[in-house]
PDB file of C-alpha atoms in Angstrom:
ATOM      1  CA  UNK A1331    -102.447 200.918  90.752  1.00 51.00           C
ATOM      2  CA  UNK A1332    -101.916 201.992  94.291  1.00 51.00           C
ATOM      3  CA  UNK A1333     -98.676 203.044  93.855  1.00 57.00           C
ATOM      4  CA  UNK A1334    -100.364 205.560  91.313  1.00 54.00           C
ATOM      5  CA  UNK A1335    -103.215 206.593  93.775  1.00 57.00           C
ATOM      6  CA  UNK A1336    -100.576 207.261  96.831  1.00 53.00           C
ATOM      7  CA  UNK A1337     -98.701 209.287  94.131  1.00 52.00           C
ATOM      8  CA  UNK A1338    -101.857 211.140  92.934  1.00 54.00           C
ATOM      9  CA  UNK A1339    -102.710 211.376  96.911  1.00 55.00           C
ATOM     10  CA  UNK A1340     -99.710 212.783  97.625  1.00 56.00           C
ATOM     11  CA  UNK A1341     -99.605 215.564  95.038  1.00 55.00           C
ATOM     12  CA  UNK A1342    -102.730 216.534  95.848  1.00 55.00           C
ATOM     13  CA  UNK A1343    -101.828 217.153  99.613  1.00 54.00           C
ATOM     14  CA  UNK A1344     -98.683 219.045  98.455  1.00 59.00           C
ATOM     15  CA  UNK A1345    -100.626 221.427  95.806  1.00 57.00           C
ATOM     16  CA  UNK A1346    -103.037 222.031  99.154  1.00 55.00           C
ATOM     17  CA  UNK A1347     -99.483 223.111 101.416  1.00 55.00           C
ATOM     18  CA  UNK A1348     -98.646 224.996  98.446  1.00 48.00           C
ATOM     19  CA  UNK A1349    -101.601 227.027  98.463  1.00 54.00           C
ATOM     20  CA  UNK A1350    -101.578 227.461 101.752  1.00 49.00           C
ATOM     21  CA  UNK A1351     -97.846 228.459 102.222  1.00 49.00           C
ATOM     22  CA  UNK A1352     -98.756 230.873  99.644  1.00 48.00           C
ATOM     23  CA  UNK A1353    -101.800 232.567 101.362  1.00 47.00           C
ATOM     24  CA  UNK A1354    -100.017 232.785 104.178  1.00 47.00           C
ATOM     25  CA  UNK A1355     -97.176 234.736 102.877  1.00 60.00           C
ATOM     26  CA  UNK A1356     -99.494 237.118 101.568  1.00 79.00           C
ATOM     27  CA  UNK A1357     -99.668 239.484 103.374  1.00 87.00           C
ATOM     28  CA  UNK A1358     -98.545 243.104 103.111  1.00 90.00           C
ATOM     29  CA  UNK A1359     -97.199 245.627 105.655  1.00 91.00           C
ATOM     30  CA  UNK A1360     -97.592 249.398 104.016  1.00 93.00           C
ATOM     31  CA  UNK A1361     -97.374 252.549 105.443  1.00 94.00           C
ATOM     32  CA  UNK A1362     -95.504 256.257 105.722  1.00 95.00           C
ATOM     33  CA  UNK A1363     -92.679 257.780 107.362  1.00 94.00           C
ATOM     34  CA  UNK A1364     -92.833 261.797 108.295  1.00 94.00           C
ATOM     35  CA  UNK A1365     -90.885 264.191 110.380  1.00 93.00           C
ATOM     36  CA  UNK A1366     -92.568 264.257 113.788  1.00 91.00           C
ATOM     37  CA  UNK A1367     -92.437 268.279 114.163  1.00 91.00           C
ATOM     38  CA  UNK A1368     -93.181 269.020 110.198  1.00 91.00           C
ATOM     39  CA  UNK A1369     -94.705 266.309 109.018  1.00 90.00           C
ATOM     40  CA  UNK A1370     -93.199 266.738 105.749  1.00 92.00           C
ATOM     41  CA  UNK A1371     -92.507 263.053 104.388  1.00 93.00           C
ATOM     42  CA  UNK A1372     -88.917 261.151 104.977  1.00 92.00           C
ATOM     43  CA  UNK A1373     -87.782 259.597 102.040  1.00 93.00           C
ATOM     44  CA  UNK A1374     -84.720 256.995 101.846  1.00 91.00           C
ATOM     45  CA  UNK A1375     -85.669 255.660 105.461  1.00 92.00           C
ATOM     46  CA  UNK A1376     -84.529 252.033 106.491  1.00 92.00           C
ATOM     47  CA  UNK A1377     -87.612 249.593 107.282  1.00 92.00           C
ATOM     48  CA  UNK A1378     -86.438 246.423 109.052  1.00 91.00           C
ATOM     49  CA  UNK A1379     -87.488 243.386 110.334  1.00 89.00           C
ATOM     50  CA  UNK A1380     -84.730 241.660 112.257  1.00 86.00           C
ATOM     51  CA  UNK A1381     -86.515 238.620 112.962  1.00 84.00           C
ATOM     52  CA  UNK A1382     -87.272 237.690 109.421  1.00 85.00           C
ATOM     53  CA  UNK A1383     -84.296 239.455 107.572  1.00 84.00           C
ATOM     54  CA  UNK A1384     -86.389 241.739 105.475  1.00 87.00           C
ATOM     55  CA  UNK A1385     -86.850 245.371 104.787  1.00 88.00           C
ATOM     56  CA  UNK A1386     -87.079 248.013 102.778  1.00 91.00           C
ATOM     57  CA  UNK A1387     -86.708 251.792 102.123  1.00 91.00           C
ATOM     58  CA  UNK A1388     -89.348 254.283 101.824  1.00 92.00           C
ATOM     59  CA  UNK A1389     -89.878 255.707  98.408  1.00 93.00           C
ATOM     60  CA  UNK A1390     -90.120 259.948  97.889  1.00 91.00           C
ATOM     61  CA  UNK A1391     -93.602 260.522  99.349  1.00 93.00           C
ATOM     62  CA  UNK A1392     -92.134 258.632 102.581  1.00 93.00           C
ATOM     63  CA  UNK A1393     -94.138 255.597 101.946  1.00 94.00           C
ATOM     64  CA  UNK A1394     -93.162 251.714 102.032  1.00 94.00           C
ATOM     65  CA  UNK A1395     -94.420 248.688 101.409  1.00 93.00           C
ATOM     66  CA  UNK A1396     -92.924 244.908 102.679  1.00 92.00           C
ATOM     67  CA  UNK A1397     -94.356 242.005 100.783  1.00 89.00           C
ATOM     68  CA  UNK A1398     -94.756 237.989 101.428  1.00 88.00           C
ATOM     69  CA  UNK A1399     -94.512 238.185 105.460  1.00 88.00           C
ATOM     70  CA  UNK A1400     -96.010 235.498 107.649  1.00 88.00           C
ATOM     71  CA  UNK A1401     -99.234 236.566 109.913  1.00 88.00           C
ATOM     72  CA  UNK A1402     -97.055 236.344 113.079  1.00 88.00           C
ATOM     73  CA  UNK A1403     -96.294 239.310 115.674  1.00 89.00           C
ATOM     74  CA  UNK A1404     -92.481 241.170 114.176  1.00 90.00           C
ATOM     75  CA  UNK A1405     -90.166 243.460 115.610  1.00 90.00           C
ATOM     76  CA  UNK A1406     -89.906 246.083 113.515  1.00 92.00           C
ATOM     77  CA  UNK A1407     -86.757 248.895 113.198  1.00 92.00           C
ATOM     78  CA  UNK A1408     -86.896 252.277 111.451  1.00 92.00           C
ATOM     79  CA  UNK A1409     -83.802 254.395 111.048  1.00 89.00           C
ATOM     80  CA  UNK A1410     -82.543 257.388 109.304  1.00 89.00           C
ATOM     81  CA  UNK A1411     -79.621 259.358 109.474  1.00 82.00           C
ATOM     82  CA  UNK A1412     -79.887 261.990 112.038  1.00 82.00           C
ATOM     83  CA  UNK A1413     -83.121 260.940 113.315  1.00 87.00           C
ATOM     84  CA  UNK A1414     -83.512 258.484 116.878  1.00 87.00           C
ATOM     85  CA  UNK A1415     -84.046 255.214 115.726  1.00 88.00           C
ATOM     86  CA  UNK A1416     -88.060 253.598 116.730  1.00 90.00           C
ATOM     87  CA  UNK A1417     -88.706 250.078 117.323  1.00 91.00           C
ATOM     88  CA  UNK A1418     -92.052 248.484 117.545  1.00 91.00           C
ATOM     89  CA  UNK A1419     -93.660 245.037 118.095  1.00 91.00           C
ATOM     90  CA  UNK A1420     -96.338 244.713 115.090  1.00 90.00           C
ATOM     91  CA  UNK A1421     -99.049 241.343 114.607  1.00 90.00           C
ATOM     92  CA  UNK A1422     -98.806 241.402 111.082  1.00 89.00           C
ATOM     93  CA  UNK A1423    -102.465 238.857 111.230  1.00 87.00           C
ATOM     94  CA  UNK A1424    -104.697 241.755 112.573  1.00 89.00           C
ATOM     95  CA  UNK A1425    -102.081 244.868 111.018  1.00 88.00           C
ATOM     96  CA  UNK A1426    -101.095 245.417 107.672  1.00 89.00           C
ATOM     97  CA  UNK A1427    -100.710 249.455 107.926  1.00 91.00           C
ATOM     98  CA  UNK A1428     -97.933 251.182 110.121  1.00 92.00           C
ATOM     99  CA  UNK A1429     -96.930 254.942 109.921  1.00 94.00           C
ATOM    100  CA  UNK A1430     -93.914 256.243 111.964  1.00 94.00           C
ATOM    101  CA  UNK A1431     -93.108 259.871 112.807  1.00 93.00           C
ATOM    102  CA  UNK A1432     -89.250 260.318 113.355  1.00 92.00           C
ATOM    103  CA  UNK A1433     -88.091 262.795 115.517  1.00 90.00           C
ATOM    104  CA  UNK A1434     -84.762 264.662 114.284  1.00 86.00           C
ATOM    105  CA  UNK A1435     -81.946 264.531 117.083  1.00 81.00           C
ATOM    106  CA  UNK A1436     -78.949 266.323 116.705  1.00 68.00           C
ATOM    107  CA  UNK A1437     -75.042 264.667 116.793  1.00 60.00           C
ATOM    108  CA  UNK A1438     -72.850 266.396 118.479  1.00 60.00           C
ATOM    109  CA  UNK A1439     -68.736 265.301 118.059  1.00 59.00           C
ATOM    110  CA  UNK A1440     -66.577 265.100 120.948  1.00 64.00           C
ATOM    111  CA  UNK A1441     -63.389 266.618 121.920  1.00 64.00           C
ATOM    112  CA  UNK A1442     -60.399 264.730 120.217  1.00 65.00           C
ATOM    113  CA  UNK A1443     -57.108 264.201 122.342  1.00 66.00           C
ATOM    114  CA  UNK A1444     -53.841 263.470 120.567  1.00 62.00           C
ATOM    115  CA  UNK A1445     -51.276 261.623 123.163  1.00 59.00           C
ATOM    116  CA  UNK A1446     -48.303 259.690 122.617  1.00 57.00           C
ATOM    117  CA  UNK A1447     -49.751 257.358 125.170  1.00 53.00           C
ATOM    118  CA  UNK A1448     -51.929 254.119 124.176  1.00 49.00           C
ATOM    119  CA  UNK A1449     -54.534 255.800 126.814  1.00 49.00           C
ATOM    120  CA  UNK A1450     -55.367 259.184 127.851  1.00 50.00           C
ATOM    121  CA  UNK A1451     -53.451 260.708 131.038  1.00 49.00           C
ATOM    122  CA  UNK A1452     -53.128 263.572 132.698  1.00 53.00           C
ATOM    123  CA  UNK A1453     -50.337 266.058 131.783  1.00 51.00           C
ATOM    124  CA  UNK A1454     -48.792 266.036 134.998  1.00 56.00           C
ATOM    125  CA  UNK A1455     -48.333 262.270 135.111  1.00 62.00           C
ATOM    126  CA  UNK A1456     -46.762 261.305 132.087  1.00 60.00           C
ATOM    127  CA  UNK A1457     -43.625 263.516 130.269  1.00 61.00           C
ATOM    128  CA  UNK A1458     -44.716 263.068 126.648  1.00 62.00           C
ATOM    129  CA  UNK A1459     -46.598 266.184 125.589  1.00 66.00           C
ATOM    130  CA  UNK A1460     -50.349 266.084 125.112  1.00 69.00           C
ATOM    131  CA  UNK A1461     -52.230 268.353 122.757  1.00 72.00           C
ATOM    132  CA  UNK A1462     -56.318 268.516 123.095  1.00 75.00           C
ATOM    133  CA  UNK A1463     -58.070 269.723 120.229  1.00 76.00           C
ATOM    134  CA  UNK A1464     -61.823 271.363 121.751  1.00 78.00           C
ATOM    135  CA  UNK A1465     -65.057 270.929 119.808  1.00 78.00           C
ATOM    136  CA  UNK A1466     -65.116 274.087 119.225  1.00 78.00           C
ATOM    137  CA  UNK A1467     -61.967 274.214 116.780  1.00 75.00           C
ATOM    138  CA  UNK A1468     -63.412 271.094 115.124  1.00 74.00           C
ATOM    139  CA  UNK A1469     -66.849 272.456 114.560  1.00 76.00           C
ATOM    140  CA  UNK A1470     -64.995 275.606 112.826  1.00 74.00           C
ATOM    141  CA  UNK A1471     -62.822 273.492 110.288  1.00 72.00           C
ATOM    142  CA  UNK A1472     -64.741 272.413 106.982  1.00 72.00           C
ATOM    143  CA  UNK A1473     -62.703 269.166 107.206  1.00 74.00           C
ATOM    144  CA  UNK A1474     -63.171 266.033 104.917  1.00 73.00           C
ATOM    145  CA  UNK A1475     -61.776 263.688 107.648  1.00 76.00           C
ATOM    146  CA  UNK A1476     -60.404 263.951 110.853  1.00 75.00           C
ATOM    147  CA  UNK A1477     -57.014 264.151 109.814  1.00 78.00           C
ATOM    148  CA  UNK A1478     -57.510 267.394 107.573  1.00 78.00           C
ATOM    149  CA  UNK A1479     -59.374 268.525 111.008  1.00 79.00           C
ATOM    150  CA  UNK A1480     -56.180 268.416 113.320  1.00 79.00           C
ATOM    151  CA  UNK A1481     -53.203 268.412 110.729  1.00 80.00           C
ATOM    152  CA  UNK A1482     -53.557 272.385 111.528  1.00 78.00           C
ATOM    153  CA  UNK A1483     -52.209 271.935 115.275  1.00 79.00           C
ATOM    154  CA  UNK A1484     -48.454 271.745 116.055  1.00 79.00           C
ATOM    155  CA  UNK A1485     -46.320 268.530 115.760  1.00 80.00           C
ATOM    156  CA  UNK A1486     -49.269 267.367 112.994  1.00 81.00           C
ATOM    157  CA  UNK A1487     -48.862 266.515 109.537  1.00 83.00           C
ATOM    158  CA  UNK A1488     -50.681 264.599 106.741  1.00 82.00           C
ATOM    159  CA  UNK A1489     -49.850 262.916 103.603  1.00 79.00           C
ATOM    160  CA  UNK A1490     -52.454 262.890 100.830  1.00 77.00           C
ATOM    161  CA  UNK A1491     -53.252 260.813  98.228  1.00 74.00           C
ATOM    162  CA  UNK A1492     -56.700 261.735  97.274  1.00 69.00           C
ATOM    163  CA  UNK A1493     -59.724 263.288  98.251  1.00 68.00           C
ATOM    164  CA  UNK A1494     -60.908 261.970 101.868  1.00 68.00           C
ATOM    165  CA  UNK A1495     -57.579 260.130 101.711  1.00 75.00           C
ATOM    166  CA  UNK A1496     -55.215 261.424 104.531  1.00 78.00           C
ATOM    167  CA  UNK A1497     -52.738 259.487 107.048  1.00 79.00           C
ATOM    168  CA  UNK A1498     -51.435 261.471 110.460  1.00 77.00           C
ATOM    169  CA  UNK A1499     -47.738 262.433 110.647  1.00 81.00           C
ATOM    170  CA  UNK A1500     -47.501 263.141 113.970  1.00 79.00           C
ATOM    171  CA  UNK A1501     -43.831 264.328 115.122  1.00 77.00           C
ATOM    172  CA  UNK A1502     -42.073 263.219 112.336  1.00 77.00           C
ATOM    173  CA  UNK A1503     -43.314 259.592 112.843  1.00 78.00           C
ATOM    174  CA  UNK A1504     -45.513 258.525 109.725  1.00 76.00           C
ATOM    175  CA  UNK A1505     -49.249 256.558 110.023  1.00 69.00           C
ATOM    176  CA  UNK A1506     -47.275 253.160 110.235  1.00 70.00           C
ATOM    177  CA  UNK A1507     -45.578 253.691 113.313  1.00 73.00           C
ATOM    178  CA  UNK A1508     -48.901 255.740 115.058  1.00 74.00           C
ATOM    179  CA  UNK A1509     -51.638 253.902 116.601  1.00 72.00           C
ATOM    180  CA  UNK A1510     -55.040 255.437 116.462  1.00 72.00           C
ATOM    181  CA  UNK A1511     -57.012 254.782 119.554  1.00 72.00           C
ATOM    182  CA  UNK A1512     -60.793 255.333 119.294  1.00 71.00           C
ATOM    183  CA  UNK A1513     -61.790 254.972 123.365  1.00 69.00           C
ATOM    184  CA  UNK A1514     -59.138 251.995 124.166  1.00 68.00           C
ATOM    185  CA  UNK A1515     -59.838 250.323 121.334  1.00 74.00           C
ATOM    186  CA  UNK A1516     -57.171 250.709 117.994  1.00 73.00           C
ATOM    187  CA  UNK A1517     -58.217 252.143 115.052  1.00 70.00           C
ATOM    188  CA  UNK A1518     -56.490 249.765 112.572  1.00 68.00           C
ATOM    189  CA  UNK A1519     -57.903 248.355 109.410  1.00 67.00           C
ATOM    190  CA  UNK A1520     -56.963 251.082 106.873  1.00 63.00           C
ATOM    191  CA  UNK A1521     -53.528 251.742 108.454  1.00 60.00           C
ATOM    192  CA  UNK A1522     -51.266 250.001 106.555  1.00 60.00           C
ATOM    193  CA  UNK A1523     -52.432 250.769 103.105  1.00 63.00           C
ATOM    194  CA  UNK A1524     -51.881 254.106 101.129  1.00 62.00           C
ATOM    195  CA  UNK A1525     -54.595 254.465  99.238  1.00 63.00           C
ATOM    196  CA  UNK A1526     -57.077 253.903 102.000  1.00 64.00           C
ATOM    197  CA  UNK A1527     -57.966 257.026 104.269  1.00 64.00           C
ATOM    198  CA  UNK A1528     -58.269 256.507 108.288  1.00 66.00           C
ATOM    199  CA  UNK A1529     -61.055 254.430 109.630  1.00 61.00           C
TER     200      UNK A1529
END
């Protein structure tokens, strides 16, 4: 008999954390994403919360909604391509509505410098010739990849295998004996295979 009570006790103090646990988790963060100058709504954009590995996206009217989260302050991240990324501290036990206005910036690419040196130099110190392709000519190509960009300057080649699929010949020398440098640091996970395009 009082094993039977301490069992009955003990259920009933675990249906009472269960019910509890599940208010808690309750509650619901909603709210709408729009372009800060037109205010037209952003659809696709990535809602995150770091701290508890959740998120969402918003739907086509810009809105989203993130169910089940604790009432505890959250650090909150919301990103879209070509917008700046906004973070934000929210106490999700007095707020259960944030909207965000994104404000579009604009990505710009950089020169790209082909050298047969692992870094850049100048062409005065170093006797291999070095070819510098300006923004300008890249911005003017309707490439797929940066190898159909440059394979148009001199010395440059590429083999194809599909679409977005192109190694550098540079020189005669194929992409397994280049090294592709992306600011000191080499650019080599899709080298060796044919089938995969540059990283």
């Amino acid at each position: 008999m009082k094993s039977f009570s301490f069992l009955l006790f003990y259920l009933l103090l675990m249906n009472s954390q269960l019910q509890a646990d599940n208010e808690v988790s309750n509650i619901t963060l909603t709210g709408k994403i729009t372009d800060k100058n037109t205010g037209d709504p952003l659809p696709g954009v990535n809602i995150y919360l770091p701290d508890l590995k959740k998120g969402t996206i918003s739907d086509t009217t810009g809105s989203y909604i993130i169910r089940n989260l604790p009432p505890t302050k959250v650090f909150i991240q919301v990103s879209y391509l070509s917008y700046q990324t906004q973070f934000a501290t929210i106490d999700l036990s007095v707020t259960s509505t944030a909207n965000f206005e994104l404000e579009y910036t604009a990505t710009e690419i950089n020169n790209v410098v082909i050298t047969g040196l692992s870094k850049a130099a100048e062409q005065k110190r170093t006797p291999a010739s070095i070819t510098v392709v300006p923004k300008s000519i890249l911005m003017q190509s309707a490439a797929m990849n940066i190898i159909d960009a440059i394979a148009s300057q001199p010395g440059i080649a590429q083999i194809t295998t599909g679409t977005g699929i192109s190694k550098p010949v540079i020189r005669g020398m194929g992409y397994n004996r280049v090294i592709l440098i992306n600011d000191g640091i080499r650019q080599e996970g899709q080298q060796w295979g044919d089938e995969h395009g540059i990283e």
